[in-house]
Amino acid sequence: MTKLGFLTFGFALTLTLTACPGGASDPEPGPPTPGQVRRDSATLRIGGQNVAVDRYVWTDSKGLERSVSLKREGGGNSGHGGYAVQFSYIQDGVRVLVNAPGDPDGGFGYFVSHEQWRVFTDGSQGSVASKHGEDDSPLGKEFPVTEGPVSLAVGATAPTASHTFKQIYYRWGTLQPVPVEFNQDGSPKDRTPLDGHRKYLIPLEITWTFTAGKDYPRIRYRYDLEAAQVPPDALRFDLRGPYGVLDFDAGAGTVATSIAWADGFYKFSAAKAGGLTWQTPFTWNTPWKKARFHVLIFGGKYEMGLFEPLPSGQSLFTDGWADSRGKTGNTLPPDWQWPYQSLNYSLQGNDPTTGKKIAWGSSSFYGTSLGTVYAGDGLAQPFGYGQKAQGAQFAPAVDYTLCVVVGQSSDAATLTEKAASEPVPPC
């Protein structure tokens, strides 16, 4: 089960001053040649442990240094690699470090997917994975990764650099197709057998791309159901990657003061200077045709967000059902209706939260042959992946790209919404 709602307690993360074989030792590496991205080898200090990373450094649209540090697999590291443990940027002449906390969810950019619950032939409900005693939404950071291709050697530079991690992210499903069916009232009609299940070992590629002159990195995910020979309608799952937690308020211990997102239909916003709670009013009825996005603001200025570098009309994402979509309200929507995962599992009662988890989101019908998915009454969405699966031997690979925003702005005007509105994405 995905680990939801852990608070960020901010273990310190700094660069060591001792040299690493073949890598940089300077905690402030300095920008590369203008118009270039540089790959460094470095060691970070996390909770008293050394962590070997590949650090990518570049200059953004203002000519200021930015960096992202990706944890390596092995090399003396505990656990597994394949995700970011530090971002940095320049704000008012000061280098700001955005660090991974010591939480089980700590770090950012790994993949997570939730298996959709089913109704089984005996009337029981749950996931196929749960029938076999396994996690139906594991954190991708818990699985080993291999690297490659990697476009730059350590110390080399280029206008653009990319770094790919590969892993197997499993999904439980059925051996034979079980097409999704609904009754007239919207309740599940299909029934999944109690046997005839399979654990599909599905290849996943995560590619980070950094471009000189751009403000934000891109992350591409390719989850190859076709390579794993998954029949259409054997699986049902959503997409939550990129996923994770970073102390993007630079360890200030602030609370969430605003959240905004845009799905395939409307923009949502909610803000409260003293800290968001479940009693905060919201609007979710502003029509939106630009790029999908999801953004959090803490302490009125510290920002982390995600956006898809495509207009919503070109997106292949579909949204899950939400009764609150297209409406306003005096209290935040129920947690299960949020299209993107973040504060909905850390807010408790009337108290603000310091929990900084942020992730993407989608409907939970990937792997199926549904041609249309509904996000609410009258909100039909063509489902491209389901349409591709119709009549095919295997379900298609799921392939998408998102951009990661880290910086400082305000509750009223976020960097993420601005980036999602630009005709040329700044990533």
C-alpha positions as a Markdown table, in Angstrom:
| # | Residue | x | y | z |
|---|---|---|---|---|
| 1 | Met | 0.0 | 0.0 | 0.0 |
| 2 | Thr | 1.3 | 3.4 | -0.8 |
| 3 | Lys | 2.7 | 5.2 | 2.2 |
| 4 | Leu | 0.3 | 8.2 | 2.6 |
| 5 | Gly | 0.4 | 11.3 | 4.8 |
| 6 | Phe | 3.9 | 11.1 | 6.3 |
| 7 | Leu | 5.1 | 14.5 | 7.7 |
| 8 | Thr | 8.3 | 16.0 | 6.5 |
| 9 | Phe | 10.7 | 16.3 | 9.5 |
| 10 | Gly | 13.6 | 17.7 | 7.4 |
| 11 | Phe | 16.7 | 15.7 | 7.9 |
| 12 | Ala | 19.6 | 17.9 | 6.9 |
| 13 | Leu | 21.1 | 17.3 | 3.5 |
| 14 | Thr | 24.4 | 18.9 | 2.5 |
| 15 | Leu | 27.2 | 18.3 | 0.1 |
| 16 | Thr | 30.4 | 16.8 | 1.6 |
| 17 | Leu | 33.7 | 18.6 | 1.2 |
| 18 | Thr | 35.7 | 15.5 | 0.5 |
| 19 | Ala | 36.5 | 14.7 | -3.1 |
| 20 | Cys | 34.7 | 11.8 | -4.8 |
| 21 | Pro | 36.5 | 9.6 | -7.3 |
| 22 | Gly | 35.9 | 11.3 | -10.7 |
| 23 | Gly | 33.6 | 13.9 | -9.3 |
| 24 | Ala | 33.1 | 17.3 | -7.8 |
| 25 | Ser | 33.6 | 18.1 | -4.1 |
| 26 | Asp | 32.6 | 21.8 | -4.1 |
| 27 | Pro | 29.3 | 22.3 | -2.3 |
| 28 | Glu | 28.6 | 25.2 | -4.6 |
| 29 | Pro | 29.8 | 23.8 | -8.0 |
| 30 | Gly | 29.1 | 27.0 | -10.0 |
| 31 | Pro | 27.4 | 27.1 | -13.3 |
| 32 | Pro | 28.8 | 25.4 | -16.4 |
| 33 | Thr | 29.7 | 27.2 | -19.6 |
| 34 | Pro | 26.7 | 29.3 | -20.7 |
| 35 | Gly | 24.4 | 27.3 | -23.0 |
| 36 | Gln | 25.7 | 24.0 | -21.5 |
| 37 | Val | 24.6 | 21.3 | -19.0 |
| 38 | Arg | 27.3 | 19.6 | -16.9 |
| 39 | Arg | 27.2 | 16.2 | -15.2 |
| 40 | Asp | 29.2 | 16.0 | -12.0 |
| 41 | Ser | 29.8 | 13.1 | -9.6 |
| 42 | Ala | 29.2 | 14.1 | -5.9 |
| 43 | Thr | 28.5 | 12.8 | -2.5 |
| 44 | Leu | 25.6 | 14.2 | -0.4 |
| 45 | Arg | 25.2 | 13.8 | 3.3 |
| 46 | Ile | 21.7 | 12.6 | 4.3 |
| 47 | Gly | 21.0 | 11.9 | 8.0 |
| 48 | Gly | 24.6 | 11.0 | 8.7 |
| 49 | Gln | 25.0 | 8.8 | 5.6 |
| 50 | Asn | 26.9 | 9.5 | 2.4 |
| 51 | Val | 24.9 | 9.2 | -0.7 |
| 52 | Ala | 26.5 | 9.0 | -4.2 |
| 53 | Val | 24.7 | 11.0 | -6.8 |
| 54 | Asp | 25.0 | 12.3 | -10.4 |
| 55 | Arg | 24.5 | 16.0 | -10.2 |
| 56 | Tyr | 23.3 | 17.9 | -13.3 |
| 57 | Val | 24.1 | 21.7 | -13.3 |
| 58 | Trp | 22.9 | 24.2 | -15.9 |
| 59 | Thr | 22.0 | 27.9 | -16.3 |
| 60 | Asp | 18.3 | 28.8 | -16.6 |
| 61 | Ser | 16.5 | 31.4 | -18.7 |
| 62 | Lys | 17.9 | 34.2 | -16.4 |
| 63 | Gly | 21.5 | 32.8 | -16.6 |
| 64 | Leu | 21.3 | 31.6 | -13.0 |
| 65 | Glu | 22.6 | 28.2 | -11.8 |
| 66 | Arg | 20.2 | 25.3 | -11.2 |
| 67 | Ser | 21.0 | 21.7 | -10.3 |
| 68 | Val | 19.3 | 18.3 | -9.7 |
| 69 | Ser | 21.1 | 15.4 | -8.0 |
| 70 | Leu | 20.0 | 11.9 | -8.9 |
| 71 | Lys | 20.7 | 9.1 | -6.4 |
| 72 | Arg | 22.8 | 6.2 | -7.9 |
| 73 | Glu | 22.1 | 2.5 | -7.5 |
| 74 | Gly | 24.9 | 0.9 | -5.5 |
| 75 | Gly | 28.1 | 2.8 | -5.1 |
| 76 | Gly | 27.9 | 2.4 | -1.4 |
| 77 | Asn | 24.4 | 3.8 | -1.2 |
| 78 | Ser | 21.8 | 2.1 | 1.0 |
| 79 | Gly | 18.4 | 1.2 | -0.5 |
| 80 | His | 17.9 | 1.9 | -4.2 |
| 81 | Gly | 18.5 | 4.8 | -6.6 |
| 82 | Gly | 16.9 | 6.3 | -9.6 |
| 83 | Tyr | 15.3 | 9.4 | -8.2 |
| 84 | Ala | 16.2 | 13.0 | -7.1 |
| 85 | Val | 17.4 | 13.8 | -3.6 |
| 86 | Gln | 18.3 | 17.4 | -4.1 |
| 87 | Phe | 17.3 | 20.4 | -6.3 |
| 88 | Ser | 19.0 | 23.8 | -6.1 |
| 89 | Tyr | 18.2 | 27.3 | -7.5 |
| 90 | Ile | 19.3 | 30.9 | -7.0 |
| 91 | Gln | 16.8 | 33.3 | -5.2 |
| 92 | Asp | 17.8 | 36.9 | -4.6 |
| 93 | Gly | 21.5 | 36.0 | -5.0 |
| 94 | Val | 21.3 | 33.1 | -2.5 |
| 95 | Arg | 21.7 | 29.4 | -3.5 |
| 96 | Val | 18.6 | 27.6 | -2.1 |
| 97 | Leu | 18.8 | 23.8 | -1.4 |
| 98 | Val | 15.7 | 21.7 | -1.8 |
| 99 | Asn | 16.5 | 18.5 | 0.0 |
| 100 | Ala | 15.0 | 15.0 | 0.5 |
| 101 | Pro | 13.8 | 14.4 | 4.0 |
| 102 | Gly | 14.4 | 11.1 | 5.9 |
| 103 | Asp | 10.8 | 9.9 | 5.4 |
| 104 | Pro | 10.1 | 6.6 | 3.7 |
| 105 | Asp | 8.6 | 8.6 | 0.9 |
| 106 | Gly | 11.7 | 11.0 | 0.7 |
| 107 | Gly | 13.1 | 11.9 | -2.6 |
| 108 | Phe | 11.3 | 12.7 | -5.8 |
| 109 | Gly | 10.6 | 11.4 | -9.3 |
| 110 | Tyr | 10.1 | 7.7 | -8.7 |
| 111 | Phe | 7.0 | 5.9 | -10.1 |
| 112 | Val | 3.9 | 4.9 | -8.2 |
| 113 | Ser | 0.7 | 3.3 | -9.5 |
| 114 | His | -2.4 | 2.2 | -7.7 |
| 115 | Glu | -4.2 | -0.9 | -8.7 |
| 116 | Gln | -8.0 | -0.3 | -9.0 |
| 117 | Trp | -10.1 | -2.3 | -6.6 |
| 118 | Arg | -12.4 | -4.9 | -8.1 |
| 119 | Val | -15.4 | -6.9 | -7.1 |
| 120 | Phe | -14.7 | -10.7 | -7.2 |
| 121 | Thr | -17.0 | -13.5 | -8.0 |
| 122 | Asp | -17.6 | -14.3 | -4.3 |
| 123 | Gly | -18.7 | -10.7 | -3.7 |
| 124 | Ser | -15.5 | -9.6 | -1.9 |
| 125 | Gln | -13.8 | -6.4 | -2.9 |
| 126 | Gly | -10.2 | -5.4 | -3.1 |
| 127 | Ser | -7.1 | -5.6 | -5.3 |
| 128 | Val | -5.8 | -8.7 | -7.1 |
| 129 | Ala | -2.4 | -8.0 | -5.4 |
| 130 | Ser | -4.1 | -8.2 | -1.9 |
| 131 | Lys | -5.3 | -11.6 | -2.7 |
| 132 | His | -1.7 | -12.7 | -3.0 |
| 133 | Gly | -0.5 | -10.8 | 0.1 |
| 134 | Glu | 1.4 | -8.1 | -1.9 |
| 135 | Asp | 1.3 | -4.3 | -2.1 |
| 136 | Asp | -1.1 | -3.0 | -4.7 |
| 137 | Ser | 0.7 | 0.4 | -4.9 |
| 138 | Pro | 4.4 | 0.0 | -4.1 |
| 139 | Leu | 6.8 | 2.9 | -4.1 |
| 140 | Gly | 9.1 | 2.7 | -7.1 |
| 141 | Lys | 12.1 | 3.7 | -5.0 |
| 142 | Glu | 11.8 | 0.3 | -3.3 |
| 143 | Phe | 12.9 | -1.5 | -6.5 |
| 144 | Pro | 16.4 | -1.8 | -8.0 |
| 145 | Val | 17.3 | 0.3 | -11.1 |
| 146 | Thr | 19.9 | 0.0 | -13.8 |
| 147 | Glu | 21.2 | 3.1 | -15.6 |
| 148 | Gly | 21.3 | 3.8 | -19.3 |
| 149 | Pro | 21.4 | 5.4 | -21.7 |
| 150 | Val | 23.2 | 8.3 | -20.1 |
| 151 | Ser | 24.1 | 11.0 | -22.6 |
| 152 | Leu | 27.0 | 12.7 | -20.7 |
| 153 | Ala | 30.2 | 11.3 | -19.2 |
| 154 | Val | 31.1 | 12.7 | -15.7 |
| 155 | Gly | 32.6 | 16.2 | -16.2 |
| 156 | Ala | 31.3 | 16.5 | -19.8 |
| 157 | Thr | 29.0 | 19.3 | -21.0 |
| 158 | Ala | 26.3 | 19.6 | -23.8 |
| 159 | Pro | 23.3 | 21.9 | -24.5 |
| 160 | Thr | 21.0 | 19.1 | -23.4 |
| 161 | Ala | 21.6 | 16.1 | -21.1 |
| 162 | Ser | 19.5 | 13.0 | -20.4 |
| 163 | His | 19.8 | 10.3 | -17.8 |
| 164 | Thr | 17.6 | 7.1 | -17.9 |
| 165 | Phe | 16.9 | 4.7 | -15.1 |
| 166 | Lys | 15.3 | 1.3 | -15.9 |
| 167 | Gln | 13.4 | -1.0 | -13.5 |
| 168 | Ile | 10.7 | -3.6 | -13.2 |
| 169 | Tyr | 7.5 | -2.2 | -11.6 |
| 170 | Tyr | 5.0 | -5.1 | -11.2 |
| 171 | Arg | 1.3 | -5.1 | -11.5 |
| 172 | Trp | -1.1 | -7.9 | -10.5 |
| 173 | Gly | -3.9 | -8.8 | -12.8 |
| 174 | Thr | -5.8 | -11.6 | -14.5 |
| 175 | Leu | -4.5 | -14.2 | -17.0 |
| 176 | Gln | -7.7 | -13.8 | -19.1 |
| 177 | Pro | -9.3 | -10.4 | -20.0 |
| 178 | Val | -12.0 | -9.1 | -17.6 |
| 179 | Pro | -13.5 | -6.1 | -19.5 |
| 180 | Val | -14.8 | -3.2 | -17.3 |
| 181 | Glu | -18.6 | -3.1 | -17.2 |
| 182 | Phe | -20.9 | -0.8 | -15.3 |
| 183 | Asn | -24.6 | -1.0 | -14.2 |
| 184 | Gln | -27.0 | 1.8 | -15.1 |
| 185 | Asp | -26.3 | 3.3 | -11.6 |
| 186 | Gly | -22.6 | 3.4 | -12.2 |
| 187 | Ser | -21.8 | 0.5 | -9.9 |
| 188 | Pro | -19.4 | -2.3 | -11.1 |
| 189 | Lys | -21.1 | -5.0 | -13.1 |
| 190 | Asp | -18.1 | -7.2 | -14.0 |
| 191 | Arg | -16.7 | -9.8 | -11.6 |
| 192 | Thr | -13.1 | -10.9 | -11.3 |
| 193 | Pro | -12.4 | -14.6 | -10.7 |
| 194 | Leu | -10.7 | -15.7 | -7.5 |
| 195 | Asp | -8.1 | -17.6 | -9.4 |
| 196 | Gly | -6.3 | -17.3 | -12.8 |
| 197 | His | -4.2 | -14.3 | -11.6 |
| 198 | Arg | -0.7 | -13.3 | -12.7 |
| 199 | Lys | 2.0 | -11.0 | -11.5 |
| 200 | Tyr | 3.1 | -9.1 | -14.6 |
| 201 | Leu | 6.7 | -7.9 | -14.5 |
| 202 | Ile | 6.5 | -4.7 | -16.5 |
| 203 | Pro | 9.6 | -2.7 | -17.8 |
| 204 | Leu | 9.7 | 0.9 | -16.7 |
| 205 | Glu | 12.0 | 3.6 | -18.0 |
| 206 | Ile | 12.4 | 7.0 | -16.3 |
| 207 | Thr | 14.3 | 9.6 | -18.2 |
| 208 | Trp | 15.4 | 13.0 | -16.8 |
| 209 | Thr | 16.2 | 15.7 | -19.3 |
| 210 | Phe | 18.0 | 19.0 | -18.5 |
| 211 | Thr | 18.3 | 21.8 | -21.1 |
| 212 | Ala | 20.5 | 24.9 | -20.8 |
| 213 | Gly | 18.4 | 28.1 | -20.9 |
| 214 | Lys | 15.3 | 26.3 | -19.5 |
| 215 | Asp | 14.1 | 26.7 | -15.9 |
| 216 | Tyr | 12.9 | 23.2 | -15.2 |
| 217 | Pro | 13.8 | 19.6 | -15.9 |
| 218 | Arg | 11.6 | 17.1 | -17.7 |
| 219 | Ile | 10.8 | 13.5 | -16.6 |
| 220 | Arg | 9.6 | 11.0 | -19.1 |
| 221 | Tyr | 7.9 | 7.7 | -18.1 |
| 222 | Arg | 7.5 | 4.7 | -20.4 |
| 223 | Tyr | 5.7 | 1.8 | -18.8 |
| 224 | Asp | 5.8 | -0.9 | -21.4 |
| 225 | Leu | 2.8 | -3.2 | -21.1 |
| 226 | Glu | 3.3 | -4.5 | -24.6 |
| 227 | Ala | 6.8 | -5.7 | -23.9 |
| 228 | Ala | 5.5 | -7.5 | -20.8 |
| 229 | Gln | 2.8 | -9.1 | -23.1 |
| 230 | Val | -0.1 | -7.9 | -21.0 |
| 231 | Pro | -3.5 | -8.7 | -22.6 |
| 232 | Pro | -6.0 | -5.8 | -22.8 |
| 233 | Asp | -8.3 | -5.8 | -19.8 |
| 234 | Ala | -6.0 | -7.9 | -17.6 |
| 235 | Leu | -4.9 | -4.9 | -15.6 |
| 236 | Arg | -6.5 | -1.7 | -14.2 |
| 237 | Phe | -4.3 | 1.0 | -12.7 |
| 238 | Asp | -3.7 | 4.7 | -12.4 |
| 239 | Leu | -0.5 | 6.8 | -12.8 |
| 240 | Arg | 1.0 | 8.8 | -9.9 |
| 241 | Gly | 4.6 | 9.3 | -11.1 |
| 242 | Pro | 6.4 | 11.5 | -10.5 |
| 243 | Tyr | 5.9 | 11.0 | -6.8 |
| 244 | Gly | 7.7 | 11.9 | -3.6 |
| 245 | Val | 8.6 | 14.4 | -0.9 |
| 246 | Leu | 11.2 | 17.2 | -0.9 |
| 247 | Asp | 11.6 | 19.9 | 1.8 |
| 248 | Phe | 10.9 | 22.6 | -0.8 |
| 249 | Asp | 10.5 | 25.3 | 1.9 |
| 250 | Ala | 14.3 | 24.9 | 2.6 |
| 251 | Gly | 13.6 | 23.4 | 6.0 |
| 252 | Ala | 11.6 | 26.4 | 7.2 |
| 253 | Gly | 8.9 | 24.2 | 8.7 |
| 254 | Thr | 6.1 | 26.1 | 7.0 |
| 255 | Val | 2.5 | 24.9 | 6.4 |
| 256 | Ala | 0.6 | 24.6 | 3.1 |
| 257 | Thr | -1.1 | 27.9 | 2.3 |
| 258 | Ser | -2.4 | 27.2 | -1.2 |
| 259 | Ile | -3.0 | 24.5 | -3.7 |
| 260 | Ala | -4.1 | 24.7 | -7.3 |
| 261 | Trp | -4.5 | 22.3 | -10.2 |
| 262 | Ala | -5.9 | 22.1 | -13.7 |
| 263 | Asp | -7.4 | 18.8 | -15.1 |
| 264 | Gly | -8.9 | 18.2 | -18.5 |
| 265 | Phe | -11.8 | 20.5 | -17.8 |
| 266 | Tyr | -11.4 | 23.0 | -15.0 |
| 267 | Lys | -8.9 | 24.8 | -12.8 |
| 268 | Phe | -9.1 | 24.3 | -9.0 |
| 269 | Ser | -7.8 | 26.7 | -6.4 |
| 270 | Ala | -7.9 | 27.0 | -2.6 |
| 271 | Ala | -5.8 | 29.3 | -0.3 |
| 272 | Lys | -5.6 | 30.3 | 3.3 |
| 273 | Ala | -2.8 | 32.5 | 4.7 |
| 274 | Gly | -2.8 | 30.7 | 8.1 |
| 275 | Gly | -2.7 | 27.3 | 6.5 |
| 276 | Leu | -5.1 | 25.2 | 4.5 |
| 277 | Thr | -7.5 | 22.9 | 6.4 |
| 278 | Trp | -10.4 | 20.7 | 5.4 |
| 279 | Gln | -12.6 | 23.8 | 6.2 |
| 280 | Thr | -11.0 | 25.9 | 3.4 |
| 281 | Pro | -13.3 | 27.1 | 0.6 |
| 282 | Phe | -12.4 | 26.2 | -3.0 |
| 283 | Thr | -13.3 | 26.9 | -6.6 |
| 284 | Trp | -13.2 | 24.2 | -9.2 |
| 285 | Asn | -15.2 | 25.7 | -12.0 |
| 286 | Thr | -12.8 | 27.9 | -14.0 |
| 287 | Pro | -12.7 | 26.5 | -17.6 |
| 288 | Trp | -9.2 | 25.4 | -18.6 |
| 289 | Lys | -7.7 | 24.5 | -22.0 |
| 290 | Lys | -4.0 | 25.0 | -21.3 |
| 291 | Ala | -1.6 | 22.4 | -19.9 |
| 292 | Arg | -2.6 | 20.2 | -17.0 |
| 293 | Phe | -0.7 | 21.2 | -13.8 |
| 294 | His | -0.6 | 20.7 | -10.0 |
| 295 | Val | 1.1 | 23.1 | -7.6 |
| 296 | Leu | 1.6 | 23.5 | -3.8 |
| 297 | Ile | 2.7 | 26.7 | -2.0 |
| 298 | Phe | 4.0 | 26.6 | 1.5 |
| 299 | Gly | 4.5 | 29.6 | 3.8 |
| 300 | Gly | 3.0 | 31.9 | 1.1 |
| 301 | Lys | 6.0 | 31.6 | -1.2 |
| 302 | Tyr | 7.8 | 28.3 | -1.4 |
| 303 | Glu | 6.6 | 26.4 | -4.5 |
| 304 | Met | 6.8 | 22.9 | -6.0 |
| 305 | Gly | 4.7 | 21.9 | -8.9 |
| 306 | Leu | 4.2 | 19.7 | -12.0 |
| 307 | Phe | 2.9 | 20.4 | -15.4 |
| 308 | Glu | 2.5 | 18.5 | -18.7 |
| 309 | Pro | 4.1 | 20.4 | -21.6 |
| 310 | Leu | 1.1 | 19.9 | -23.8 |
| 311 | Pro | -2.3 | 21.7 | -24.1 |
| 312 | Ser | -5.0 | 19.7 | -22.4 |
| 313 | Gly | -6.6 | 18.9 | -25.7 |
| 314 | Gln | -3.5 | 17.0 | -26.8 |
| 315 | Ser | -3.0 | 15.2 | -23.5 |
| 316 | Leu | -3.6 | 11.4 | -23.3 |
| 317 | Phe | -4.4 | 11.6 | -19.6 |
| 318 | Thr | -7.9 | 11.1 | -18.3 |
| 319 | Asp | -9.3 | 12.1 | -15.0 |
| 320 | Gly | -11.1 | 10.0 | -12.4 |
| 321 | Trp | -14.6 | 10.7 | -11.3 |
| 322 | Ala | -15.2 | 13.7 | -9.0 |
| 323 | Asp | -18.6 | 15.0 | -7.9 |
| 324 | Ser | -17.0 | 18.3 | -7.0 |
| 325 | Arg | -15.5 | 19.0 | -10.4 |
| 326 | Gly | -17.1 | 22.0 | -12.0 |
| 327 | Lys | -18.3 | 23.4 | -8.7 |
| 328 | Thr | -17.4 | 25.6 | -5.7 |
| 329 | Gly | -17.6 | 24.7 | -2.0 |
| 330 | Asn | -17.0 | 25.9 | 1.5 |
| 331 | Thr | -14.9 | 22.8 | 2.4 |
| 332 | Leu | -12.3 | 21.0 | 0.4 |
| 333 | Pro | -13.5 | 18.0 | -1.7 |
| 334 | Pro | -13.2 | 14.5 | -0.2 |
| 335 | Asp | -9.7 | 13.1 | -0.5 |
| 336 | Trp | -10.7 | 10.4 | -3.1 |
| 337 | Gln | -11.9 | 13.1 | -5.5 |
| 338 | Trp | -8.6 | 14.9 | -5.9 |
| 339 | Pro | -7.2 | 14.2 | -9.3 |
| 340 | Tyr | -3.6 | 14.6 | -8.1 |
| 341 | Gln | -2.2 | 13.3 | -4.9 |
| 342 | Ser | -0.7 | 15.7 | -2.3 |
| 343 | Leu | -2.3 | 17.2 | 0.8 |
| 344 | Asn | -5.4 | 15.1 | 0.7 |
| 345 | Tyr | -3.7 | 12.4 | 2.8 |
| 346 | Ser | -1.8 | 14.6 | 5.2 |
| 347 | Leu | -4.5 | 17.2 | 6.2 |
| 348 | Gln | -6.1 | 16.1 | 9.5 |
| 349 | Gly | -9.2 | 17.7 | 10.9 |
| 350 | Asn | -9.0 | 21.5 | 11.2 |
| 351 | Asp | -5.2 | 21.6 | 11.4 |
| 352 | Pro | -2.8 | 22.8 | 8.7 |
| 353 | Thr | -0.2 | 20.4 | 7.4 |
| 354 | Thr | 3.5 | 20.5 | 6.9 |
| 355 | Gly | 3.4 | 17.3 | 4.7 |
| 356 | Lys | 5.0 | 18.1 | 1.4 |
| 357 | Lys | 4.1 | 15.1 | -0.7 |
| 358 | Ile | 3.3 | 15.9 | -4.3 |
| 359 | Ala | 2.5 | 13.6 | -7.2 |
| 360 | Trp | 0.7 | 13.3 | -10.5 |
| 361 | Gly | -2.7 | 11.5 | -11.0 |
| 362 | Ser | -5.0 | 10.0 | -13.5 |
| 363 | Ser | -8.1 | 7.7 | -13.9 |
| 364 | Ser | -7.5 | 4.1 | -12.9 |
| 365 | Phe | -8.4 | 2.5 | -16.2 |
| 366 | Tyr | -5.0 | 2.1 | -17.8 |
| 367 | Gly | -4.5 | -1.4 | -19.1 |
| 368 | Thr | -8.2 | -1.6 | -20.1 |
| 369 | Ser | -9.9 | -1.3 | -23.5 |
| 370 | Leu | -12.4 | 1.3 | -22.4 |
| 371 | Gly | -12.8 | 3.9 | -25.2 |
| 372 | Thr | -14.4 | 6.5 | -23.0 |
| 373 | Val | -13.8 | 7.5 | -19.4 |
| 374 | Tyr | -16.1 | 9.8 | -17.4 |
| 375 | Ala | -14.8 | 12.5 | -15.0 |
| 376 | Gly | -18.3 | 13.4 | -13.8 |
| 377 | Asp | -21.9 | 13.7 | -14.9 |
| 378 | Gly | -21.7 | 14.6 | -18.6 |
| 379 | Leu | -17.9 | 14.9 | -18.6 |
| 380 | Ala | -16.9 | 12.2 | -21.1 |
| 381 | Gln | -13.2 | 11.8 | -22.0 |
| 382 | Pro | -11.9 | 9.9 | -25.0 |
| 383 | Phe | -9.4 | 7.3 | -23.7 |
| 384 | Gly | -6.7 | 7.0 | -26.3 |
| 385 | Tyr | -4.8 | 4.1 | -24.5 |
| 386 | Gly | -8.0 | 2.1 | -24.2 |
| 387 | Gln | -8.9 | 2.8 | -27.9 |
| 388 | Lys | -5.4 | 1.5 | -28.9 |
| 389 | Ala | -6.0 | -1.7 | -26.9 |
| 390 | Gln | -9.2 | -2.6 | -28.7 |
| 391 | Gly | -8.5 | -5.5 | -31.0 |
| 392 | Ala | -4.8 | -5.6 | -30.0 |
| 393 | Gln | -3.0 | -8.7 | -28.8 |
| 394 | Phe | -1.3 | -6.7 | -26.0 |
| 395 | Ala | -2.1 | -3.5 | -24.2 |
| 396 | Pro | 0.0 | -0.5 | -25.4 |
| 397 | Ala | 2.9 | 1.1 | -23.5 |
| 398 | Val | 2.0 | 4.1 | -21.4 |
| 399 | Asp | 4.3 | 7.0 | -22.3 |
| 400 | Tyr | 4.2 | 10.5 | -20.9 |
| 401 | Thr | 6.3 | 13.5 | -20.0 |
| 402 | Leu | 6.0 | 16.0 | -17.1 |
| 403 | Cys | 8.0 | 19.0 | -16.0 |
| 404 | Val | 9.1 | 19.7 | -12.4 |
| 405 | Val | 8.9 | 23.3 | -11.0 |
| 406 | Val | 10.8 | 24.3 | -7.8 |
| 407 | Gly | 11.2 | 27.9 | -6.8 |
| 408 | Gln | 9.6 | 30.8 | -5.0 |
| 409 | Ser | 6.5 | 32.8 | -6.0 |
| 410 | Ser | 3.2 | 33.6 | -4.2 |
| 411 | Asp | -0.2 | 32.1 | -3.4 |
| 412 | Ala | -1.8 | 34.3 | -6.0 |
| 413 | Ala | 0.6 | 33.9 | -9.0 |
| 414 | Thr | 2.5 | 30.6 | -9.2 |
| 415 | Leu | 5.4 | 29.7 | -11.4 |
| 416 | Thr | 3.7 | 26.4 | -12.3 |
| 417 | Glu | 0.5 | 27.9 | -13.6 |
| 418 | Lys | 2.6 | 30.5 | -15.5 |
| 419 | Ala | 4.7 | 27.7 | -17.0 |
| 420 | Ala | 1.6 | 25.7 | -17.9 |
| 421 | Ser | 0.2 | 28.7 | -19.8 |
| 422 | Glu | 3.2 | 29.5 | -21.9 |
| 423 | Pro | 3.2 | 28.6 | -25.6 |
| 424 | Val | 6.8 | 27.3 | -25.4 |
| 425 | Pro | 7.2 | 25.3 | -22.2 |
| 426 | Pro | 10.2 | 26.4 | -20.0 |
| 427 | Cys | 11.4 | 22.9 | -19.6 |
